[in-house]
């Protein structure tokens, strides 16, 4: 159970680390595989405790007429436009046991959480070859706990600018992704991670009531390449929490930090049917 929950944390990044694509390419309708990834990230945003994970990574692409799953995520082709995509945004956080956390000692454990919701992608610019593109992405996700009795834990809105560059100069076949933007969340979402009730207050951890609003900013860079038979990728993410609505919480020990991960996946099967992918 614990391993399946941690897997969600890596699946959150799968759309950013998937195989590169170029315009009008002949590809299998679907590809499937599996691999392994290594993650290093804080126990929660703002924590001074780092967790390292080794976990399985599924690999899957699908280039259907109305449904697609690739480096841009999972999305439906609902508009007769190559400038607008409506997809699914996913995110997750690992569980945190209070017995392993000095800052949360004596408080309830944090269950693993998953976030899911719609994402609207607006292409602001694209090169003639489709090898370069700049998009405004607008994801709105509902958060809920992955426990025996799941609970809804608020909403997250994370608009961002996303720049994709394929076949970089000097690095043919490599895909570079750059993403940056603010995060906003409801009071319930902030309270789940940062609120301290009077019953759990201590002299070193005063009671704190969280508000909704600005949640800081994120800057992410990813790099990946699809080789014959396997795929490799990695990412680094910088989080800045200065000015966040919860910055004064006693559970926030760091106002900025770096998270990173690498993965490799082997492609075990692919469809005999080929389709033309104009990415």
Coordinates of C-alpha atoms in Angstrom, one line a residue:
X1 CA 0.0 0.0 0.0
X2 CA 2.8 2.4 0.9
X3 CA 4.6 1.7 -2.4
X4 CA 1.4 2.3 -4.4
X5 CA 0.9 5.6 -2.7
X6 CA 4.4 6.8 -3.4
X7 CA 4.0 5.8 -7.1
X8 CA 1.4 8.6 -7.4
X9 CA 4.1 11.1 -6.5
X10 CA 6.2 10.1 -9.6
X11 CA 3.1 9.7 -11.9
X12 CA 2.5 13.3 -11.3
X13 CA 5.5 14.1 -13.3
X14 CA 4.9 11.6 -16.1
X15 CA 3.4 14.1 -18.5
X16 CA 6.5 16.3 -18.2
X17 CA 9.0 13.5 -18.7
X18 CA 7.5 11.5 -21.5
X19 CA 8.8 10.8 -25.0
X20 CA 9.6 13.7 -27.3
X21 CA 7.7 14.2 -30.5
X22 CA 8.0 16.1 -33.8
X23 CA 5.6 17.2 -36.4
X24 CA 3.8 14.7 -38.7
X25 CA 5.6 11.6 -37.3
X26 CA 4.5 8.1 -38.0
X27 CA 4.1 6.3 -34.7
X28 CA 2.4 3.3 -33.1
X29 CA -1.1 3.8 -31.9
X30 CA 0.1 2.9 -28.4
X31 CA 3.2 1.9 -26.6
X32 CA 3.5 0.3 -23.1
X33 CA 6.4 -0.4 -20.8
X34 CA 7.7 0.0 -17.2
X35 CA 10.8 1.1 -15.4
X36 CA 12.2 2.5 -12.2
X37 CA 12.6 6.1 -10.9
X38 CA 14.4 7.8 -8.0
X39 CA 12.9 10.9 -6.4
X40 CA 14.2 13.3 -3.8
X41 CA 11.6 15.8 -2.4
X42 CA 10.6 17.4 0.9
X43 CA 8.1 15.7 3.1
X44 CA 5.7 18.5 2.3
X45 CA 6.2 21.9 0.7
X46 CA 8.2 24.0 3.2
X47 CA 9.4 21.1 5.3
X48 CA 13.1 20.9 6.2
X49 CA 12.9 17.1 6.0
X50 CA 13.8 15.4 2.7
X51 CA 12.6 12.1 1.6
X52 CA 14.2 9.8 -1.0
X53 CA 12.1 7.2 -2.9
X54 CA 12.8 4.4 -5.3
X55 CA 9.6 3.4 -7.1
X56 CA 8.2 1.7 -10.2
X57 CA 7.4 3.9 -13.2
X58 CA 4.8 2.9 -15.8
X59 CA 5.3 4.1 -19.4
X60 CA 2.3 4.5 -21.7
X61 CA 1.5 6.5 -24.8
X62 CA -1.7 6.5 -26.9
X63 CA -2.4 8.6 -30.0
X64 CA -6.1 8.1 -30.6
X65 CA -8.4 10.3 -32.6
X66 CA -10.3 11.6 -29.6
X67 CA -8.1 10.5 -26.7
X68 CA -4.3 11.0 -26.3
X69 CA -1.7 10.2 -23.7
X70 CA 1.8 11.4 -24.4
X71 CA 4.4 13.9 -23.1
X72 CA 1.6 16.5 -22.9
X73 CA -0.4 14.4 -20.5
X74 CA -3.9 12.7 -20.8
X75 CA -6.3 14.8 -22.9
X76 CA -9.4 14.5 -25.0
X77 CA -9.6 16.1 -28.5
X78 CA -12.8 18.0 -28.0
X79 CA -12.1 21.1 -30.1
X80 CA -11.5 21.4 -33.8
X81 CA -8.4 23.5 -33.1
X82 CA -4.7 22.8 -32.9
X83 CA -4.4 25.7 -30.4
X84 CA -6.7 24.5 -27.7
X85 CA -6.5 21.2 -25.7
X86 CA -8.6 20.0 -22.8
X87 CA -6.9 17.4 -20.7
X88 CA -6.5 15.9 -17.2
X89 CA -4.1 17.3 -14.6
X90 CA -2.7 15.0 -12.0
X91 CA -0.6 15.6 -8.9
X92 CA 0.1 13.8 -5.7
X93 CA 2.0 14.0 -2.4
X94 CA 3.5 11.2 -0.3
X95 CA 2.3 10.2 3.2
X96 CA 4.1 11.6 6.3
X97 CA 4.2 9.7 9.5
X98 CA 4.3 12.1 12.5
X99 CA 6.5 9.6 14.4
X100 CA 9.2 10.2 11.7
X101 CA 8.8 14.0 11.6
X102 CA 10.1 16.3 14.3
X103 CA 8.0 19.3 13.1
X104 CA 4.8 17.2 13.2
X105 CA 5.6 15.1 16.3
X106 CA 2.3 14.4 18.2
X107 CA 0.1 15.6 15.3
X108 CA -2.0 13.3 13.1
X109 CA -0.2 11.6 10.2
X110 CA -0.5 13.1 6.7
X111 CA -2.1 10.6 4.3
X112 CA -0.9 10.5 0.8
X113 CA -3.0 12.8 -1.4
X114 CA -3.9 12.8 -5.0
X115 CA -5.2 15.7 -7.1
X116 CA -7.2 15.4 -10.3
X117 CA -9.1 17.8 -12.5
X118 CA -9.4 19.4 -15.9
X119 CA -6.6 21.3 -17.6
X120 CA -7.0 23.7 -20.5
X121 CA -3.9 24.2 -22.7
X122 CA -3.7 27.3 -24.9
X123 CA -0.9 27.4 -27.5
X124 CA 0.4 30.9 -27.6
X125 CA 3.2 30.2 -30.2
X126 CA 4.5 27.3 -32.2
X127 CA 7.2 27.0 -34.7
X128 CA 6.4 25.8 -38.3
X129 CA 8.0 22.4 -37.5
X130 CA 6.2 22.1 -34.2
X131 CA 9.6 21.5 -32.6
X132 CA 9.1 24.6 -30.4
X133 CA 5.9 25.6 -28.6
X134 CA 4.9 28.0 -25.8
X135 CA 1.6 27.2 -24.0
X136 CA -0.4 28.7 -21.2
X137 CA -1.7 25.8 -19.1
X138 CA -4.7 26.2 -16.8
X139 CA -5.1 23.2 -14.4
X140 CA -7.8 23.1 -11.7
X141 CA -7.5 20.1 -9.4
X142 CA -9.5 18.7 -6.5
X143 CA -7.4 17.1 -3.8
X144 CA -8.4 14.1 -1.7
X145 CA -6.6 11.7 0.6
X146 CA -5.6 8.2 -0.3
X147 CA -6.9 6.5 2.8
X148 CA -9.5 3.9 3.8
X149 CA -12.1 6.7 3.9
X150 CA -11.0 9.3 1.3
X151 CA -11.6 12.9 2.2
X152 CA -11.8 15.9 -0.1
X153 CA -9.1 18.3 1.0
X154 CA -9.7 21.4 -1.1
X155 CA -8.7 22.8 -4.5
X156 CA -5.5 23.7 -6.3
X157 CA -5.1 26.1 -9.3
X158 CA -1.7 26.2 -10.9
X159 CA -1.5 28.3 -14.1
X160 CA 1.8 28.3 -15.8
X161 CA 3.7 29.0 -19.0
X162 CA 5.2 25.9 -20.6
X163 CA 8.0 25.9 -23.2
X164 CA 8.7 22.7 -25.1
X165 CA 11.8 22.3 -27.2
X166 CA 12.5 19.1 -29.2
X167 CA 15.7 18.0 -30.9
X168 CA 17.8 20.6 -29.1
X169 CA 20.8 21.9 -31.0
X170 CA 23.7 19.5 -30.3
X171 CA 21.4 17.0 -28.6
X172 CA 19.3 15.4 -31.3
X173 CA 16.3 13.5 -30.0
X174 CA 16.3 15.1 -26.6
X175 CA 13.2 17.0 -25.4
X176 CA 13.5 20.0 -23.1
X177 CA 10.6 21.3 -21.1
X178 CA 10.5 24.5 -19.1
X179 CA 7.5 25.4 -16.9
X180 CA 6.9 28.3 -14.5
X181 CA 4.0 29.7 -12.6
X182 CA 2.2 30.5 -9.4
X183 CA 0.0 28.2 -7.3
X184 CA -3.2 29.0 -5.5
X185 CA -5.2 26.8 -3.2
X186 CA -8.3 26.8 -1.0
X187 CA -8.2 27.3 2.8
X188 CA -9.0 23.6 3.3
X189 CA -6.0 22.5 1.2
X190 CA -3.6 24.8 3.1
X191 CA -5.1 23.7 6.4
X192 CA -4.4 20.0 5.7
X193 CA -0.7 20.6 5.5
X194 CA -0.1 23.8 7.6
X195 CA -2.8 24.2 10.3
X196 CA -1.9 23.6 14.0
X197 CA -5.0 23.2 16.2
X198 CA -4.8 24.3 19.9
X199 CA -4.9 20.7 20.9
X200 CA -1.6 20.1 19.1
X201 CA 0.1 23.3 19.9
X202 CA 3.4 23.4 21.9
X203 CA 5.7 26.2 23.0
X204 CA 7.8 25.5 19.9
X205 CA 4.8 25.0 17.6
X206 CA 2.1 27.6 18.3
X207 CA -1.5 27.2 17.1
X208 CA -2.0 28.4 13.6
X209 CA -5.1 28.8 11.4
X210 CA -4.4 28.6 7.6
X211 CA -6.0 30.9 5.0
X212 CA -6.6 30.2 1.3
X213 CA -4.9 32.1 -1.5
X214 CA -1.4 32.3 -2.9
X215 CA 0.7 29.1 -2.4
X216 CA 4.1 30.2 -3.8
X217 CA 5.6 29.6 -7.2
X218 CA 7.3 26.7 -9.0
X219 CA 10.0 26.6 -11.7
X220 CA 10.5 23.2 -13.4
X221 CA 13.0 21.9 -16.0
X222 CA 12.8 18.5 -17.5
X223 CA 14.9 16.6 -20.1
X224 CA 14.0 13.3 -21.8
X225 CA 14.8 11.1 -24.7
X226 CA 13.2 8.1 -26.4
X227 CA 15.7 5.5 -27.5
X228 CA 14.9 2.4 -29.4
X229 CA 13.5 0.1 -26.8
X230 CA 13.7 2.4 -23.8
X231 CA 13.2 5.9 -22.5
X232 CA 15.2 8.1 -20.0
X233 CA 14.2 11.3 -18.3
X234 CA 14.9 13.6 -15.4
X235 CA 13.6 16.8 -13.8
X236 CA 14.5 19.5 -11.3
X237 CA 11.9 21.7 -9.6
X238 CA 12.5 24.9 -7.6
X239 CA 9.8 26.0 -5.2
X240 CA 9.6 29.5 -3.8
X241 CA 7.2 30.0 -0.9
X242 CA 7.9 33.7 -0.1
X243 CA 4.6 35.5 0.3
X244 CA 2.5 32.3 0.5
X245 CA -0.7 32.5 2.6
X246 CA 0.8 29.9 4.9
X247 CA 4.3 31.2 5.1
X248 CA 3.9 32.0 8.8
X249 CA 2.9 28.5 9.7
X250 CA 5.2 26.9 12.3
X251 CA 5.2 23.9 9.9
X252 CA 7.0 25.9 7.3
X253 CA 10.8 25.7 7.9
X254 CA 12.1 26.6 4.4
X255 CA 10.8 29.3 2.1
X256 CA 12.5 27.7 -0.9
X257 CA 13.9 24.3 -1.9
X258 CA 14.9 22.0 -4.8
X259 CA 13.3 18.7 -5.7
X260 CA 14.6 16.3 -8.4
X261 CA 14.2 12.9 -10.0
X262 CA 15.4 10.6 -12.7
X263 CA 13.9 7.6 -14.4
X264 CA 14.4 4.9 -17.0
X265 CA 11.6 2.8 -18.6
X266 CA 11.8 -0.1 -21.0
X267 CA 9.2 -0.3 -23.8
X268 CA 7.8 -3.9 -23.8
X269 CA 5.1 -3.6 -26.5
X270 CA 3.6 -1.4 -29.1
X271 CA 0.7 -1.5 -31.5
X272 CA 1.1 -2.8 -35.0
X273 CA -1.3 0.0 -36.2
X274 CA 0.5 3.2 -37.1
X275 CA -0.9 6.7 -37.0
X276 CA 0.4 10.1 -38.1
X277 CA 1.0 12.2 -35.1
X278 CA 1.2 16.0 -35.7
X279 CA 2.4 17.2 -32.3

